[in-house]
mmCIF file of C-alpha atoms in Angstrom:
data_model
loop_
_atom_site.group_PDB
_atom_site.id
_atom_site.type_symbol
_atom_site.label_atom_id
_atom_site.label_comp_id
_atom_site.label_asym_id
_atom_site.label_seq_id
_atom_site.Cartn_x
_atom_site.Cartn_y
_atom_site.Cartn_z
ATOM 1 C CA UNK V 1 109.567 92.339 122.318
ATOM 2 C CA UNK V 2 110.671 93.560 118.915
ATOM 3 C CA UNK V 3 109.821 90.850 116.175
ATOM 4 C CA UNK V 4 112.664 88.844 114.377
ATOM 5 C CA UNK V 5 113.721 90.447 110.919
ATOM 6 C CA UNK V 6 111.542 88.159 108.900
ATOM 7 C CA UNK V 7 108.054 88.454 110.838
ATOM 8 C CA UNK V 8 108.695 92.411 110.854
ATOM 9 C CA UNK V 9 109.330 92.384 107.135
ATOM 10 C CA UNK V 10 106.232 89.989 106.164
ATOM 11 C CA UNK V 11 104.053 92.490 108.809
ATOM 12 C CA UNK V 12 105.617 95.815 107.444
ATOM 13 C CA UNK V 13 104.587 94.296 103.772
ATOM 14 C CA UNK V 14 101.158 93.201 105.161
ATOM 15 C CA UNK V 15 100.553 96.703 106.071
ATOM 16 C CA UNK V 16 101.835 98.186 102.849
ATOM 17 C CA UNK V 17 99.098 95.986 100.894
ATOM 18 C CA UNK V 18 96.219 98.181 102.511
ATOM 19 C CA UNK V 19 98.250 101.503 101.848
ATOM 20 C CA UNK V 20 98.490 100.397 98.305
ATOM 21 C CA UNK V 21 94.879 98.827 98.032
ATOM 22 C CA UNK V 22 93.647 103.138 99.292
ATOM 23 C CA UNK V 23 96.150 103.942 96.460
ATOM 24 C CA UNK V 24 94.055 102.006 93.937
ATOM 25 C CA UNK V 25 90.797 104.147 94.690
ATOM 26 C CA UNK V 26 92.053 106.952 92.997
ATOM 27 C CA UNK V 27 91.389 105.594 89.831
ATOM 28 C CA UNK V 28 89.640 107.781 87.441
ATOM 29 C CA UNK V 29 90.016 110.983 89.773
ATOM 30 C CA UNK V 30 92.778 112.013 87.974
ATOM 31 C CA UNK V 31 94.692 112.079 91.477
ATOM 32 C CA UNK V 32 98.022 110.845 91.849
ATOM 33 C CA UNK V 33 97.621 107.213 93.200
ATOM 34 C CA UNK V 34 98.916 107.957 96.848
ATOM 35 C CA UNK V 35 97.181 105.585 99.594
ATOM 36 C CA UNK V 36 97.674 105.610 103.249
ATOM 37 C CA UNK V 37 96.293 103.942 106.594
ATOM 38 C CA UNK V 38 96.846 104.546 110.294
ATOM 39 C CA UNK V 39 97.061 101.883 112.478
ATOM 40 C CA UNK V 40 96.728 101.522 116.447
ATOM 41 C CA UNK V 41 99.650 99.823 118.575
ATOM 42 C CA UNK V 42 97.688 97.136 118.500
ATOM 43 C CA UNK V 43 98.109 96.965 114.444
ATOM 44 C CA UNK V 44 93.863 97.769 113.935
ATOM 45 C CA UNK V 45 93.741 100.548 110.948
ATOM 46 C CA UNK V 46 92.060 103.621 112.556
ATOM 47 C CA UNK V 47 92.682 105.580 109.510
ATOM 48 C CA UNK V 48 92.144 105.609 105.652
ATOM 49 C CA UNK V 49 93.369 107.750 103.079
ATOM 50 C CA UNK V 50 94.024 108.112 99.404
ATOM 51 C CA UNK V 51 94.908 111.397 97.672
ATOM 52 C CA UNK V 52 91.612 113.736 96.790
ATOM 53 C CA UNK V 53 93.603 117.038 95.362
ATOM 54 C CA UNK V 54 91.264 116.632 92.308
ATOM 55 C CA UNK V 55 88.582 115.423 93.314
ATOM 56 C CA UNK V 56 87.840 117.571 96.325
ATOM 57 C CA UNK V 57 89.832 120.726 94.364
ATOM 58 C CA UNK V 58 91.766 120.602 97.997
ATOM 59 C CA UNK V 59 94.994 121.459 98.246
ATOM 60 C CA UNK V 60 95.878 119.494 101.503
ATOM 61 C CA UNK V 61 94.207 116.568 100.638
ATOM 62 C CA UNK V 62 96.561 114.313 100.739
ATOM 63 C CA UNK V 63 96.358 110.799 101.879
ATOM 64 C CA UNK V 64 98.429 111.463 105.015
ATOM 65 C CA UNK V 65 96.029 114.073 105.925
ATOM 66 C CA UNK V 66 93.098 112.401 105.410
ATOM 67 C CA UNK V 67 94.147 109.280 107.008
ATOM 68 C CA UNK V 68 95.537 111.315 110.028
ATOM 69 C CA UNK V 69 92.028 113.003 110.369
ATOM 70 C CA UNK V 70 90.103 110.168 110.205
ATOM 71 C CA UNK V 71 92.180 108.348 112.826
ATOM 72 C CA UNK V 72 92.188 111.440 114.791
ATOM 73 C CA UNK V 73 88.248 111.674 114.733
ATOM 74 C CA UNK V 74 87.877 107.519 115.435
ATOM 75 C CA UNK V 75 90.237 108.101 118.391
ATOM 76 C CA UNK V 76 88.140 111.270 119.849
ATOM 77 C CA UNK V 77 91.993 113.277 119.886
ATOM 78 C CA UNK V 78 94.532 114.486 117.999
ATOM 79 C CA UNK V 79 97.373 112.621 119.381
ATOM 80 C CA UNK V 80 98.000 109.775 117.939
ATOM 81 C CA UNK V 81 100.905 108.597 119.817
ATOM 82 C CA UNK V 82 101.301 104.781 119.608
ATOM 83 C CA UNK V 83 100.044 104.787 116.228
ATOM 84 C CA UNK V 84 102.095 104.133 112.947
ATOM 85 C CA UNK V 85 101.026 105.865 109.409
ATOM 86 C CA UNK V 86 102.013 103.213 106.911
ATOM 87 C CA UNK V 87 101.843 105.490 103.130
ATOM 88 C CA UNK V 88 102.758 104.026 99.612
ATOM 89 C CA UNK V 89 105.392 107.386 98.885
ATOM 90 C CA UNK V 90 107.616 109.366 101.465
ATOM 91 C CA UNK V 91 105.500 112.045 102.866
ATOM 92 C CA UNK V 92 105.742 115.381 102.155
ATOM 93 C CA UNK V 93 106.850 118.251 103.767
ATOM 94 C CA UNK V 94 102.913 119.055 104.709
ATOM 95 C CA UNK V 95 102.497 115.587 106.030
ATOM 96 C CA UNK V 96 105.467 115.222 107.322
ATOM 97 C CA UNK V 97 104.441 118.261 109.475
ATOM 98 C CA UNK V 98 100.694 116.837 110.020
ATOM 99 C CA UNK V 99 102.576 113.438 111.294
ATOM 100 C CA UNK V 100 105.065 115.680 113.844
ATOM 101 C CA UNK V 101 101.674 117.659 114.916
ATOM 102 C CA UNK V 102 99.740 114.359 115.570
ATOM 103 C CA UNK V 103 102.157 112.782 117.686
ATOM 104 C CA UNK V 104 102.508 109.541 115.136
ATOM 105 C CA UNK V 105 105.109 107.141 116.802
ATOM 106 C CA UNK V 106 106.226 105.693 113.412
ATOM 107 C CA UNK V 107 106.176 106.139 109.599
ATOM 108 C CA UNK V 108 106.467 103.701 106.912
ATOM 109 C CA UNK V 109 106.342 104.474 103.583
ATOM 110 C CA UNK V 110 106.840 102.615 100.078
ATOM 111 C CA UNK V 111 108.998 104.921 97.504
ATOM 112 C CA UNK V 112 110.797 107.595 98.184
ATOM 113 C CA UNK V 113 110.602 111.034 96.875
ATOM 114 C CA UNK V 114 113.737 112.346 95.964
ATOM 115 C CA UNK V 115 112.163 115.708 94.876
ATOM 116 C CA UNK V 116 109.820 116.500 97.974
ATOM 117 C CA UNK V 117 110.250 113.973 100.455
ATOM 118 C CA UNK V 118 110.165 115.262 104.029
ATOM 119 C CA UNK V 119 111.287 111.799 105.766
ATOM 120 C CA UNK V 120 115.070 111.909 105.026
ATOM 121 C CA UNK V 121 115.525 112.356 101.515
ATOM 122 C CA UNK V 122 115.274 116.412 100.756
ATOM 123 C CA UNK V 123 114.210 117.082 104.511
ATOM 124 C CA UNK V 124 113.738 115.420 107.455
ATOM 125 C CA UNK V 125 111.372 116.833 109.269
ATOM 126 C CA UNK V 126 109.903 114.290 111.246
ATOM 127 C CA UNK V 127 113.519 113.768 112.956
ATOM 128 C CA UNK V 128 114.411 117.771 113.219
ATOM 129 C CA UNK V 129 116.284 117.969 116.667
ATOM 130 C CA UNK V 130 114.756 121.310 116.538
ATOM 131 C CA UNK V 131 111.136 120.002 117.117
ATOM 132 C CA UNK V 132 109.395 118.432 119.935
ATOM 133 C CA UNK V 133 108.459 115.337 118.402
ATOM 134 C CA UNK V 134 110.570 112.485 116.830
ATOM 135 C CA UNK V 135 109.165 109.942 114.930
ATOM 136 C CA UNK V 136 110.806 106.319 113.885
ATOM 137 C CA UNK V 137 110.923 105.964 109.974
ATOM 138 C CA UNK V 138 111.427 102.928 107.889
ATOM 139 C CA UNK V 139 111.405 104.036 104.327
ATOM 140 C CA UNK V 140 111.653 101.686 101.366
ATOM 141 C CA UNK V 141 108.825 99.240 101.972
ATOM 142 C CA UNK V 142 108.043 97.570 98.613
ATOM 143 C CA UNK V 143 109.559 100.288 96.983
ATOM 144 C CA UNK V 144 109.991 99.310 93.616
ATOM 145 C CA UNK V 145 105.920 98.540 93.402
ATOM 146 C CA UNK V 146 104.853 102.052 94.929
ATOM 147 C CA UNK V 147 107.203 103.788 92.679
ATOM 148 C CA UNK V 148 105.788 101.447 89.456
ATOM 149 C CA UNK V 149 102.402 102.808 90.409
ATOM 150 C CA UNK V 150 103.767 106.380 90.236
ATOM 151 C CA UNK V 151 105.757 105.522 87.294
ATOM 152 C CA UNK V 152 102.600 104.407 85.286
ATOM 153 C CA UNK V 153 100.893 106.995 86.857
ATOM 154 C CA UNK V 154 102.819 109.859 85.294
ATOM 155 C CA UNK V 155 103.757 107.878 81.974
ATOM 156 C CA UNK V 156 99.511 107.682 81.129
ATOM 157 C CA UNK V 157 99.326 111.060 82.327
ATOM 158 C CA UNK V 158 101.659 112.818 80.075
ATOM 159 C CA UNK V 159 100.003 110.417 77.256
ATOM 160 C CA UNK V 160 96.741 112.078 77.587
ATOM 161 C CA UNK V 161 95.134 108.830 79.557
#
């Protein structure tokens, strides 16, 4: 039974806080504050991640990715089908291809990235016809907060903070 508009806003934000609240522990890194968590169909997070670039000198380590893995290794597979990746900025086209690759039923992220997104703004990968996975997106999810996060982000970092 899908849940009336208002319950599946107040859950979708619900989640969001504990995307945002993996964002937050990039603090200091130097990392851009990215945060993300996996959870079950039964709505129990499997999965944490916040972005490590810096401080694991890691090019894939995103939050996606590291969410996905952990969730992956918690779960004893990689597919994750059932599962929903809830992330505070529109995935990449990396993680976009991670979330195709993993089997993720559903993604919902915070702001989206008009320069790289890979979840229907510059691509859409997770919805190629071409592909043999589909995933359901809902994008926008306390936008204007994940994107002030980014904003102030980006602002201290070309300050020199």
């Amino acid at each position: 039974m899908a849940l009336p508009h208002t319950a599946r806003s107040i859950q979708l934000s619900g989640w969001m806080d504990l995307a945002l609240s993996e964002a937050a522990l990039t603090a200091g890194s130097g990392d851009v504050p990215i945060g993300a968590v996996v959870l079950d169909a039964e709505g129990a997070v499997i999965g944490r991640g916040h972005n490590r670039r810096e401080a694991d000198a890691d090019p894939t380590a995103h939050a996606e990715v590291l969410a996905l893995r952990e969730a992956a290794a918690r779960r004893g597979e990689w597919r994750l089908e059932g599962c929903t990746l809830v992330v505070t900025l529109e995935p990449c086209a990396m993680c976009a291809g991670a979330v195709v690759l993993s089997r993720i039923s559903t993604v919902v992220f915070g702001a989206w990235d008009p320069k790289a997104g890979a979840c229907g703004s510059v691509f859409d990968i997770v919805r190629d016809p071409r592909l043999n996975h589909w995933v359901e997106v809902t994008g926008g999810v306390r936008e204007e907060e994940c994107a002030a996060l980014l904003r102030d982000f980006f602002r201290g970092h070309r300050h020199g903070r």
